[in-house]
Amino acid sequence: MRLLVVGNNREFQEFKEKFGGAHELTHHSNHYNIIENVESFDAIFDFLISEEPETFGFYEDFEGLNLFVNAPKITLAELAFFNDTNAINLFGFNGLPTFLNREVLEVSLLKEDTTDLLKSLCDSLGTDFQLVDDRVGMVTPRIIFMVINEAFYTVQEGTASKEDIDQGMKLGTNYPFGPFEWAEKIGIDNIYELLEALYEDTKEERYKICPALKKSYLKLNQQ
């Protein structure tokens, strides 16, 4: 397949690790200068739409375009509310750091009648997939980010150190990383912003951001 990836270098590298061996990849770090050849690609994976939803207009007029957008922080329904999505086939994928290059691709869709098309595309991509509801946080990030948030509460309360929590979680749950190791790989920005979006969407206390996590986020963005 001919695939266009719109995202930063880290996102492209993780995408390349998962799909690069069997497909022809083109990378753009932004949305400018891609319009001329958009129709030549079998599918587009856009990591940037959730941060720059106003750029969705780049794709609106391309009939039959297969567009996957990085969807944990924004729903497809929200994109469709503010944009014309009638001409394209719109899907969501979990493209957060460490979540893409896995055996199963976590995906959502806007229209039920594109389910068979999604299956065909994933077959052509050579990846298993798990269809999830079109909701902020999808499924896996909701669970892992909530665990990370709780780990920050535990450290804040003085119950255990970050190192002890990481070791305990790996031994007790067989997770590949402890919460703080995972937070470093995913990025505090992504964790804070997704939890903020989840709390705004659900108003559930379990997604309320720990002050210690907020402090880490603010400190990071002051640098």
CSV table of C-alpha atoms in Angstrom, one decimal:
chain,number,residue,atom,x,y,z
A,1,MET,CA,0.0,0.0,0.0
A,2,ARG,CA,1.0,3.6,-0.6
A,3,LEU,CA,0.6,5.4,2.8
A,4,LEU,CA,1.0,9.0,3.8
A,5,VAL,CA,2.0,9.7,7.4
A,6,VAL,CA,1.5,13.2,8.7
A,7,GLY,CA,3.3,13.7,12.0
A,8,ASN,CA,6.5,14.4,13.8
A,9,ASN,CA,9.7,12.3,13.4
A,10,ARG,CA,9.0,10.2,16.5
A,11,GLU,CA,5.5,9.3,15.3
A,12,PHE,CA,6.8,8.5,11.8
A,13,GLN,CA,9.5,6.2,13.2
A,14,GLU,CA,7.1,4.2,15.3
A,15,PHE,CA,4.7,3.9,12.3
A,16,LYS,CA,7.7,2.8,10.2
A,17,GLU,CA,8.6,0.1,12.7
A,18,LYS,CA,5.1,-1.3,12.4
A,19,PHE,CA,4.3,-0.8,8.7
A,20,GLY,CA,7.4,0.1,6.9
A,21,GLY,CA,8.6,-3.3,5.9
A,22,ALA,CA,5.6,-4.1,3.6
A,23,HIS,CA,4.4,-0.7,2.4
A,24,GLU,CA,5.6,2.4,0.6
A,25,LEU,CA,5.7,5.3,3.1
A,26,THR,CA,5.7,9.0,2.6
A,27,HIS,CA,6.3,11.4,5.5
A,28,HIS,CA,5.2,15.0,6.0
A,29,SER,CA,5.7,16.8,9.3
A,30,ASN,CA,2.8,19.3,8.6
A,31,HIS,CA,-0.2,19.7,6.4
A,32,TYR,CA,1.2,22.1,3.9
A,33,ASN,CA,2.2,21.1,0.4
A,34,ILE,CA,0.4,17.7,0.6
A,35,ILE,CA,-2.8,18.5,-1.2
A,36,GLU,CA,-1.3,18.0,-4.7
A,37,ASN,CA,-0.9,14.3,-4.3
A,38,VAL,CA,-3.3,13.3,-1.5
A,39,GLU,CA,-5.4,11.2,-3.9
A,40,SER,CA,-2.4,9.0,-4.9
A,41,PHE,CA,-2.3,7.3,-1.5
A,42,ASP,CA,-4.3,4.2,-0.4
A,43,ALA,CA,-4.6,5.6,3.1
A,44,ILE,CA,-3.4,8.6,5.2
A,45,PHE,CA,-2.5,8.4,8.8
A,46,ASP,CA,-2.7,11.9,10.4
A,47,PHE,CA,-1.2,12.2,13.9
A,48,LEU,CA,-1.7,16.0,14.1
A,49,ILE,CA,-5.4,16.5,13.6
A,50,SER,CA,-6.2,16.3,17.4
A,51,GLU,CA,-3.8,19.1,18.1
A,52,GLU,CA,-4.7,21.1,14.9
A,53,PRO,CA,-8.4,20.3,14.2
A,54,GLU,CA,-8.7,23.4,12.0
A,55,THR,CA,-6.5,21.6,9.4
A,56,PHE,CA,-9.1,19.0,8.8
A,57,GLY,CA,-10.3,21.1,5.9
A,58,PHE,CA,-7.3,19.9,3.9
A,59,TYR,CA,-9.1,16.6,3.3
A,60,GLU,CA,-12.8,17.5,3.0
A,61,ASP,CA,-13.0,17.5,-0.8
A,62,PHE,CA,-11.3,14.2,-1.7
A,63,GLU,CA,-14.0,11.7,-2.6
A,64,GLY,CA,-13.3,8.2,-1.2
A,65,LEU,CA,-10.2,9.2,0.7
A,66,ASN,CA,-9.3,6.7,3.5
A,67,LEU,CA,-8.2,8.9,6.4
A,68,PHE,CA,-7.1,7.7,9.8
A,69,VAL,CA,-6.7,10.3,12.5
A,70,ASN,CA,-5.0,10.0,15.8
A,71,ALA,CA,-8.1,9.9,17.9
A,72,PRO,CA,-7.5,9.5,21.7
A,73,LYS,CA,-7.8,13.2,22.4
A,74,ILE,CA,-10.7,14.0,20.0
A,75,THR,CA,-13.7,12.1,18.8
A,76,LEU,CA,-14.6,11.5,15.2
A,77,ALA,CA,-18.1,12.8,16.0
A,78,GLU,CA,-16.6,16.1,17.1
A,79,LEU,CA,-14.6,16.4,13.9
A,80,ALA,CA,-17.7,15.6,11.8
A,81,PHE,CA,-19.7,18.2,13.7
A,82,PHE,CA,-17.4,21.0,12.7
A,83,ASN,CA,-16.3,19.7,9.3
A,84,ASP,CA,-17.8,18.1,6.1
A,85,THR,CA,-16.9,14.4,6.3
A,86,ASN,CA,-19.4,13.2,3.7
A,87,ALA,CA,-16.9,12.6,0.9
A,88,ILE,CA,-14.2,10.7,2.9
A,89,ASN,CA,-13.9,7.5,4.9
A,90,LEU,CA,-13.0,8.6,8.4
A,91,PHE,CA,-11.4,6.3,11.0
A,92,GLY,CA,-9.6,6.9,14.3
A,93,PHE,CA,-6.5,5.1,15.5
A,94,ASN,CA,-4.5,5.1,18.8
A,95,GLY,CA,-1.3,6.8,17.7
A,96,LEU,CA,0.0,7.8,21.1
A,97,PRO,CA,3.7,7.0,21.8
A,98,THR,CA,4.2,3.3,22.5
A,99,PHE,CA,0.6,2.4,21.5
A,100,LEU,CA,0.9,2.1,17.8
A,101,ASN,CA,3.6,-0.4,17.3
A,102,ARG,CA,1.7,-3.3,18.8
A,103,GLU,CA,0.2,-6.5,17.5
A,104,VAL,CA,-3.3,-5.1,17.6
A,105,LEU,CA,-4.2,-1.6,16.2
A,106,GLU,CA,-6.9,0.2,18.3
A,107,VAL,CA,-9.3,1.8,15.9
A,108,SER,CA,-12.7,3.6,15.8
A,109,LEU,CA,-15.0,4.6,13.0
A,110,LEU,CA,-17.5,7.4,12.2
A,111,LYS,CA,-20.0,5.5,10.0
A,112,GLU,CA,-21.2,1.9,10.7
A,113,ASP,CA,-21.3,1.2,7.0
A,114,THR,CA,-17.5,1.5,6.7
A,115,THR,CA,-16.9,-1.5,9.0
A,116,ASP,CA,-16.2,-3.8,6.1
A,117,LEU,CA,-13.9,-1.2,4.5
A,118,LEU,CA,-12.0,-0.9,7.8
A,119,LYS,CA,-11.5,-4.6,7.9
A,120,SER,CA,-10.3,-4.7,4.3
A,121,LEU,CA,-7.8,-1.9,5.0
A,122,CYS,CA,-6.4,-3.5,8.1
A,123,ASP,CA,-6.0,-6.8,6.2
A,124,SER,CA,-4.1,-4.9,3.5
A,125,LEU,CA,-2.0,-3.2,6.1
A,126,GLY,CA,-1.2,-6.6,7.7
A,127,THR,CA,-2.4,-5.8,11.2
A,128,ASP,CA,-5.0,-7.2,13.5
A,129,PHE,CA,-7.3,-4.5,14.9
A,130,GLN,CA,-9.7,-3.9,17.8
A,131,LEU,CA,-12.8,-1.8,17.0
A,132,VAL,CA,-13.6,0.5,20.0
A,133,ASP,CA,-16.3,3.1,20.6
A,134,ASP,CA,-15.7,6.7,19.3
A,135,ARG,CA,-15.0,8.2,22.7
A,136,VAL,CA,-12.3,10.4,24.1
A,137,GLY,CA,-9.4,8.2,25.4
A,138,MET,CA,-10.5,5.2,23.4
A,139,VAL,CA,-9.9,2.1,25.7
A,140,THR,CA,-6.2,1.3,26.4
A,141,PRO,CA,-5.1,4.9,27.1
A,142,ARG,CA,-8.0,5.4,29.5
A,143,ILE,CA,-6.9,2.4,31.6
A,144,ILE,CA,-3.1,3.1,31.5
A,145,PHE,CA,-3.4,6.9,32.1
A,146,MET,CA,-5.7,6.3,35.0
A,147,VAL,CA,-3.1,3.9,36.5
A,148,ILE,CA,-0.4,6.6,36.0
A,149,ASN,CA,-2.5,9.2,37.6
A,150,GLU,CA,-3.1,7.0,40.6
A,151,ALA,CA,0.6,6.4,40.9
A,152,PHE,CA,1.2,10.1,41.1
A,153,TYR,CA,-1.3,10.3,43.9
A,154,THR,CA,0.5,7.5,45.7
A,155,VAL,CA,3.8,9.3,45.5
A,156,GLN,CA,2.2,12.6,46.5
A,157,GLU,CA,0.8,10.9,49.6
A,158,GLY,CA,4.3,9.6,50.5
A,159,THR,CA,3.1,5.9,50.4
A,160,ALA,CA,5.9,4.7,48.1
A,161,SER,CA,8.6,6.0,45.8
A,162,LYS,CA,8.4,6.1,42.0
A,163,GLU,CA,11.0,3.3,41.8
A,164,ASP,CA,9.0,1.0,44.2
A,165,ILE,CA,5.8,1.6,42.4
A,166,ASP,CA,7.3,0.8,39.0
A,167,GLN,CA,8.9,-2.4,40.4
A,168,GLY,CA,5.7,-3.4,42.2
A,169,MET,CA,3.5,-2.9,39.1
A,170,LYS,CA,5.8,-4.9,36.8
A,171,LEU,CA,6.0,-7.8,39.3
A,172,GLY,CA,2.4,-7.7,40.3
A,173,THR,CA,0.6,-7.1,37.0
A,174,ASN,CA,3.2,-8.2,34.5
A,175,TYR,CA,3.0,-4.8,32.8
A,176,PRO,CA,6.0,-4.2,30.4
A,177,PHE,CA,6.7,-0.9,32.2
A,178,GLY,CA,5.9,0.7,35.6
A,179,PRO,CA,3.6,3.7,35.6
A,180,PHE,CA,6.4,6.3,35.8
A,181,GLU,CA,8.5,4.4,33.2
A,182,TRP,CA,5.5,4.5,30.9
A,183,ALA,CA,4.9,8.1,31.6
A,184,GLU,CA,8.4,9.0,30.5
A,185,LYS,CA,7.9,7.0,27.3
A,186,ILE,CA,4.5,8.4,26.5
A,187,GLY,CA,5.2,12.0,27.6
A,188,ILE,CA,3.7,14.0,30.4
A,189,ASP,CA,2.1,16.3,27.9
A,190,ASN,CA,0.1,13.5,26.3
A,191,ILE,CA,-1.0,12.1,29.7
A,192,TYR,CA,-2.0,15.5,31.2
A,193,GLU,CA,-3.9,16.6,28.0
A,194,LEU,CA,-5.8,13.3,27.6
A,195,LEU,CA,-6.8,13.1,31.3
A,196,GLU,CA,-8.0,16.7,31.1
A,197,ALA,CA,-10.1,15.8,28.0
A,198,LEU,CA,-11.4,12.7,29.7
A,199,TYR,CA,-12.4,14.6,32.8
A,200,GLU,CA,-14.1,17.3,30.7
A,201,ASP,CA,-16.0,14.6,28.8
A,202,THR,CA,-17.1,12.4,31.7
A,203,LYS,CA,-16.7,14.5,34.9
A,204,GLU,CA,-15.7,11.3,36.6
A,205,GLU,CA,-13.4,11.8,39.6
A,206,ARG,CA,-11.1,8.9,38.6
A,207,TYR,CA,-9.9,11.1,35.7
A,208,LYS,CA,-9.3,14.2,37.9
A,209,ILE,CA,-5.6,15.1,37.5
A,210,CYS,CA,-3.4,14.6,40.5
A,211,PRO,CA,-1.7,17.9,41.6
A,212,ALA,CA,1.7,16.2,41.4
A,213,LEU,CA,1.1,15.3,37.8
A,214,LYS,CA,-0.1,18.8,37.0
A,215,LYS,CA,3.0,20.2,38.6
A,216,SER,CA,5.2,18.0,36.4
A,217,TYR,CA,3.3,19.1,33.4
A,218,LEU,CA,3.6,22.8,34.2
A,219,LYS,CA,7.3,22.5,35.1
A,220,LEU,CA,7.9,20.8,31.7
A,221,ASN,CA,6.1,23.5,29.8
A,222,GLN,CA,8.0,26.3,31.6
A,223,GLN,CA,11.3,25.1,30.2
